[in-house]
PDB file of C-alpha atoms in Angstrom:
ATOM      1  CA  MET A1073      26.184  -5.115  -6.000  1.00 46.00           C
ATOM      2  CA  ALA A1074      22.894  -5.077  -7.890  1.00 58.00           C
ATOM      3  CA  ASP A1075      21.490  -1.851  -9.291  1.00 92.00           C
ATOM      4  CA  VAL A1076      19.655   0.116  -6.649  1.00 96.00           C
ATOM      5  CA  MET A1077      17.386   3.123  -6.517  1.00 97.00           C
ATOM      6  CA  LYS A1078      16.279   5.389  -3.707  1.00 98.00           C
ATOM      7  CA  LEU A1079      12.839   4.817  -2.215  1.00 98.00           C
ATOM      8  CA  LYS A1080      11.067   7.310  -0.025  1.00 98.00           C
ATOM      9  CA  VAL A1081       7.616   6.630   1.440  1.00 98.00           C
ATOM     10  CA  ILE A1082       6.042   9.572   3.239  1.00 98.00           C
ATOM     11  CA  THR A1083       2.693  10.175   4.922  1.00 96.00           C
ATOM     12  CA  PRO A1084       1.237  13.422   6.271  1.00 95.00           C
ATOM     13  CA  GLU A1085       2.470  12.352   9.731  1.00 94.00           C
ATOM     14  CA  GLU A1086       5.908  10.841   9.082  1.00 95.00           C
ATOM     15  CA  GLU A1087       8.643   9.667   6.800  1.00 97.00           C
ATOM     16  CA  PHE A1088       7.666   6.000   6.796  1.00 98.00           C
ATOM     17  CA  TYR A1089      10.641   4.588   4.891  1.00 98.00           C
ATOM     18  CA  GLU A1090      13.784   5.822   3.186  1.00 98.00           C
ATOM     19  CA  GLY A1091      16.502   3.638   1.745  1.00 97.00           C
ATOM     20  CA  GLU A1092      18.127   2.015  -1.257  1.00 97.00           C
ATOM     21  CA  VAL A1093      16.144  -0.800  -2.846  1.00 98.00           C
ATOM     22  CA  THR A1094      16.494  -3.223  -5.733  1.00 97.00           C
ATOM     23  CA  MET A1095      12.754  -3.375  -6.507  1.00 97.00           C
ATOM     24  CA  VAL A1096       9.392  -2.033  -5.344  1.00 98.00           C
ATOM     25  CA  GLU A1097       5.999  -3.700  -5.897  1.00 98.00           C
ATOM     26  CA  LEU A1098       2.625  -2.078  -5.275  1.00 98.00           C
ATOM     27  CA  THR A1099      -0.899  -1.642  -6.596  1.00 97.00           C
ATOM     28  CA  THR A1100      -1.994   1.368  -8.631  1.00 97.00           C
ATOM     29  CA  THR A1101      -5.445   2.209  -9.929  1.00 95.00           C
ATOM     30  CA  GLU A1102      -4.255   0.729 -13.245  1.00 95.00           C
ATOM     31  CA  GLY A1103      -3.117  -2.572 -11.666  1.00 95.00           C
ATOM     32  CA  ASN A1104      -0.052  -4.083 -10.018  1.00 97.00           C
ATOM     33  CA  ILE A1105       3.357  -2.647 -10.858  1.00 97.00           C
ATOM     34  CA  GLY A1106       6.923  -3.729 -10.226  1.00 97.00           C
ATOM     35  CA  ILE A1107       9.609  -1.063 -10.376  1.00 97.00           C
ATOM     36  CA  TYR A1108      13.306  -1.720 -10.950  1.00 96.00           C
ATOM     37  CA  PRO A1109      16.127   0.833 -11.167  1.00 97.00           C
ATOM     38  CA  GLN A1110      16.164   2.711 -14.487  1.00 95.00           C
ATOM     39  CA  HIS A1111      12.362   2.535 -14.830  1.00 95.00           C
ATOM     40  CA  ILE A1112      10.894   5.100 -17.194  1.00 95.00           C
ATOM     41  CA  PRO A1113       9.531   8.239 -15.494  1.00 97.00           C
ATOM     42  CA  LEU A1114       5.919   7.756 -14.417  1.00 96.00           C
ATOM     43  CA  THR A1115       3.356   9.183 -12.032  1.00 97.00           C
ATOM     44  CA  ALA A1116       0.413   7.069 -10.858  1.00 97.00           C
ATOM     45  CA  VAL A1117      -2.381   6.895  -8.294  1.00 97.00           C
ATOM     46  CA  VAL A1118      -1.798   4.282  -5.582  1.00 97.00           C
ATOM     47  CA  ALA A1119      -4.661   1.917  -4.719  1.00 95.00           C
ATOM     48  CA  PRO A1120      -4.944  -0.167  -1.530  1.00 95.00           C
ATOM     49  CA  GLY A1121      -2.557  -3.102  -1.641  1.00 95.00           C
ATOM     50  CA  VAL A1122       0.571  -4.659  -0.197  1.00 97.00           C
ATOM     51  CA  LEU A1123       3.752  -2.643  -0.686  1.00 98.00           C
ATOM     52  CA  LYS A1124       6.754  -4.931  -1.188  1.00 98.00           C
ATOM     53  CA  ILE A1125      10.149  -3.321  -0.641  1.00 98.00           C
ATOM     54  CA  HIS A1126      13.049  -5.424  -1.949  1.00 98.00           C
ATOM     55  CA  GLU A1127      16.339  -4.711  -0.202  1.00 96.00           C
ATOM     56  CA  GLY A1128      18.598  -7.185  -1.981  1.00 88.00           C
ATOM     57  CA  SER A1129      17.415 -10.652  -0.912  1.00 92.00           C
ATOM     58  CA  GLU A1130      15.185  -9.278   1.910  1.00 96.00           C
ATOM     59  CA  VAL A1131      11.572  -8.267   1.234  1.00 97.00           C
ATOM     60  CA  LYS A1132       9.694  -5.976   3.628  1.00 97.00           C
ATOM     61  CA  GLU A1133       5.910  -5.761   3.369  1.00 97.00           C
ATOM     62  CA  ALA A1134       3.533  -3.022   4.452  1.00 98.00           C
ATOM     63  CA  ALA A1135      -0.142  -2.170   3.951  1.00 97.00           C
ATOM     64  CA  LEU A1136      -0.264   0.776   1.540  1.00 97.00           C
ATOM     65  CA  LEU A1137      -3.752   2.232   1.567  1.00 92.00           C
ATOM     66  CA  SER A1138      -3.712   5.031  -1.014  1.00 91.00           C
ATOM     67  CA  GLY A1139      -1.707   7.924  -2.367  1.00 96.00           C
ATOM     68  CA  PHE A1140       0.472   8.891  -5.311  1.00 98.00           C
ATOM     69  CA  ILE A1141       3.745   7.553  -6.693  1.00 98.00           C
ATOM     70  CA  THR A1142       6.401   9.347  -8.698  1.00 98.00           C
ATOM     71  CA  ILE A1143       8.956   7.167 -10.472  1.00 98.00           C
ATOM     72  CA  MET A1144      12.269   8.390 -11.871  1.00 97.00           C
ATOM     73  CA  PRO A1145      15.100   6.173 -13.170  1.00 95.00           C
ATOM     74  CA  ASP A1146      17.061   6.456  -9.904  1.00 96.00           C
ATOM     75  CA  ALA A1147      14.361   7.269  -7.340  1.00 97.00           C
ATOM     76  CA  VAL A1148      10.796   6.414  -6.339  1.00 98.00           C
ATOM     77  CA  THR A1149       8.673   8.578  -4.049  1.00 98.00           C
ATOM     78  CA  ILE A1150       5.385   7.365  -2.612  1.00 98.00           C
ATOM     79  CA  MET A1151       3.181   9.990  -0.988  1.00 98.00           C
ATOM     80  CA  ALA A1152       0.791   7.837   0.984  1.00 97.00           C
ATOM     81  CA  GLU A1153      -2.401   8.701   2.788  1.00 94.00           C
ATOM     82  CA  ALA A1154      -1.603   5.820   5.139  1.00 94.00           C
ATOM     83  CA  VAL A1155       0.900   2.959   5.265  1.00 97.00           C
ATOM     84  CA  GLU A1156       1.462   0.427   8.062  1.00 96.00           C
ATOM     85  CA  TRP A1157       4.005  -2.251   8.925  1.00 96.00           C
ATOM     86  CA  PRO A1158       2.376  -5.602   9.905  1.00 96.00           C
ATOM     87  CA  ASP A1159       3.252  -5.116  13.597  1.00 95.00           C
ATOM     88  CA  GLU A1160       1.300  -1.821  13.583  1.00 95.00           C
ATOM     89  CA  ILE A1161      -1.928  -3.435  12.366  1.00 94.00           C
ATOM     90  CA  ASP A1162      -4.726  -4.428  14.721  1.00 94.00           C
ATOM     91  CA  PHE A1163      -5.845  -7.561  12.855  1.00 94.00           C
ATOM     92  CA  LYS A1164      -8.955  -8.035  15.019  1.00 95.00           C
ATOM     93  CA  ARG A1165     -10.085  -4.531  14.142  1.00 95.00           C
ATOM     94  CA  ALA A1166      -9.316  -5.144  10.445  1.00 95.00           C
ATOM     95  CA  GLU A1167     -11.425  -8.326  10.510  1.00 94.00           C
ATOM     96  CA  GLU A1168     -14.305  -6.392  12.106  1.00 95.00           C
ATOM     97  CA  ALA A1169     -13.988  -3.638   9.459  1.00 94.00           C
ATOM     98  CA  LYS A1170     -14.073  -6.284   6.710  1.00 94.00           C
ATOM     99  CA  THR A1171     -17.244  -7.826   8.167  1.00 94.00           C
ATOM    100  CA  ARG A1172     -18.932  -4.399   8.488  1.00 92.00           C
ATOM    101  CA  ALA A1173     -18.078  -3.462   4.896  1.00 91.00           C
ATOM    102  CA  GLU A1174     -19.316  -6.813   3.557  1.00 92.00           C
ATOM    103  CA  LYS A1175     -22.622  -6.360   5.433  1.00 90.00           C
ATOM    104  CA  ARG A1176     -23.056  -2.836   4.061  1.00 87.00           C
ATOM    105  CA  LEU A1177     -22.446  -4.036   0.513  1.00 87.00           C
ATOM    106  CA  ALA A1178     -24.798  -7.019   0.940  1.00 89.00           C
ATOM    107  CA  THR A1179     -27.748  -4.826   2.021  1.00 86.00           C
ATOM    108  CA  GLN A1180     -27.927  -3.100  -1.373  1.00 75.00           C
ATOM    109  CA  SER A1181     -29.684  -0.245   0.405  1.00 78.00           C
ATOM    110  CA  ALA A1182     -29.912   3.182  -1.231  1.00 78.00           C
ATOM    111  CA  ASP A1183     -28.561   4.595   2.056  1.00 78.00           C
ATOM    112  CA  VAL A1184     -25.223   2.808   1.625  1.00 77.00           C
ATOM    113  CA  ASP A1185     -22.363   4.690   0.001  1.00 83.00           C
ATOM    114  CA  VAL A1186     -21.186   1.762  -2.134  1.00 83.00           C
ATOM    115  CA  LEU A1187     -17.899   3.367  -3.168  1.00 84.00           C
ATOM    116  CA  ARG A1188     -16.992   4.105   0.442  1.00 86.00           C
ATOM    117  CA  ALA A1189     -17.949   0.577   1.561  1.00 87.00           C
ATOM    118  CA  GLU A1190     -15.903  -0.977  -1.267  1.00 88.00           C
ATOM    119  CA  LEU A1191     -12.873   1.121  -0.313  1.00 87.00           C
ATOM    120  CA  ALA A1192     -13.260   0.145   3.359  1.00 89.00           C
ATOM    121  CA  LEU A1193     -13.415  -3.504   2.316  1.00 91.00           C
ATOM    122  CA  ARG A1194     -10.272  -3.187   0.150  1.00 91.00           C
ATOM    123  CA  ARG A1195      -8.389  -1.512   3.003  1.00 92.00           C
ATOM    124  CA  ALA A1196      -9.406  -4.219   5.470  1.00 93.00           C
ATOM    125  CA  ILE A1197      -8.441  -6.998   3.051  1.00 93.00           C
ATOM    126  CA  THR A1198      -5.082  -5.318   2.402  1.00 93.00           C
ATOM    127  CA  ARG A1199      -4.350  -5.223   6.120  1.00 93.00           C
ATOM    128  CA  LEU A1200      -5.419  -8.845   6.562  1.00 93.00           C
ATOM    129  CA  GLU A1201      -3.131  -9.984   3.723  1.00 93.00           C
ATOM    130  CA  LEU A1202      -0.173  -9.152   5.985  1.00 92.00           C
ATOM    131  CA  LYS A1203      -1.351 -11.477   8.761  1.00 87.00           C
ATOM    132  CA  HIS A1204       1.079 -14.399   8.763  1.00 72.00           C
TER     133      HIS A1204
END
């Protein structure tokens, strides 16, 4: 059997995922990262993106919206603000959120909180990436 590590993904509301994995892929504020067993210890800030959980030859995907990650050689813990499986996402609502954020950013009004609108857009795009 291939090397494995423990992965735990928790939110304030639930333990989203716990299991043994061969690889984890996600987006941090520094860029995309792939984590294999025996990775060097690291702590990072999670940015909105698709979380890919490799369980041997199977890959599960979820929308990971933000949080923190702690990596140890034999275990990875993601403390997420929010994370959703594709079947939990309302894609119509995500499309509407994307359109609203794009309109806010296009206005270039002083009343628009640009950072907040950009984050809303990234979250909506992340959710829509899981629409197959």
